PDB file of C-alpha atoms in Angstrom:
ATOM      1  CA  ARG A1275      61.898 119.587  90.074  1.00 77.00           C
ATOM      2  CA  PRO A1276      59.908 117.819  87.334  1.00 82.00           C
ATOM      3  CA  GLY A1277      60.530 120.677  84.908  1.00 91.00           C
ATOM      4  CA  ASP A1278      64.263 120.118  85.132  1.00 94.00           C
ATOM      5  CA  LYS A1279      63.841 116.441  84.299  1.00 94.00           C
ATOM      6  CA  ASP A1280      61.703 117.320  81.273  1.00 94.00           C
ATOM      7  CA  ALA A1281      64.253 119.868  80.103  1.00 93.00           C
ATOM      8  CA  ALA A1282      67.077 117.354  80.466  1.00 94.00           C
ATOM      9  CA  ALA A1283      65.158 114.727  78.495  1.00 94.00           C
ATOM     10  CA  ARG A1284      64.328 117.255  75.780  1.00 94.00           C
ATOM     11  CA  PHE A1285      67.990 118.321  75.604  1.00 94.00           C
ATOM     12  CA  GLN A1286      69.087 114.686  75.268  1.00 95.00           C
ATOM     13  CA  GLY A1287      66.571 114.209  72.453  1.00 95.00           C
ATOM     14  CA  VAL A1288      67.928 117.249  70.630  1.00 95.00           C
ATOM     15  CA  GLN A1289      71.474 115.963  71.058  1.00 96.00           C
ATOM     16  CA  ALA A1290      70.513 112.548  69.677  1.00 96.00           C
ATOM     17  CA  ALA A1291      68.753 114.114  66.690  1.00 95.00           C
ATOM     18  CA  TYR A1292      71.803 116.296  66.021  1.00 95.00           C
ATOM     19  CA  GLU A1293      74.059 113.227  66.069  1.00 95.00           C
ATOM     20  CA  VAL A1294      71.799 111.492  63.534  1.00 94.00           C
ATOM     21  CA  LEU A1295      71.754 114.551  61.277  1.00 94.00           C
ATOM     22  CA  ARG A1296      75.534 114.895  61.453  1.00 94.00           C
ATOM     23  CA  ALA A1297      75.965 111.204  60.608  1.00 93.00           C
ATOM     24  CA  ALA A1298      73.650 111.610  57.616  1.00 91.00           C
ATOM     25  CA  GLU A1299      75.634 114.644  56.449  1.00 91.00           C
ATOM     26  CA  ASP A1300      78.869 112.664  56.725  1.00 89.00           C
ATOM     27  CA  ALA A1301      77.381 109.770  54.754  1.00 87.00           C
ATOM     28  CA  ARG A1302      76.230 112.149  52.020  1.00 84.00           C
ATOM     29  CA  THR A1303      79.671 113.759  51.900  1.00 82.00           C
ATOM     30  CA  TRP A1304      81.488 110.452  51.505  1.00 76.00           C
ATOM     31  CA  LYS A1305      79.053 109.085  48.921  1.00 69.00           C
ATOM     32  CA  PRO A1306      79.177 110.810  45.527  1.00 67.00           C
ATOM     33  CA  ALA A1307      75.593 111.863  44.787  1.00 57.00           C
TER      34      ALA A1307
END
């Protein structure tokens, strides 16, 4: 079903965005602001 494919793509996008945010948080933690 096309809806499933859209949902899977959207989920992958959310996962990728979460990875980027987590990496940014780690970078901010390791770098004294």
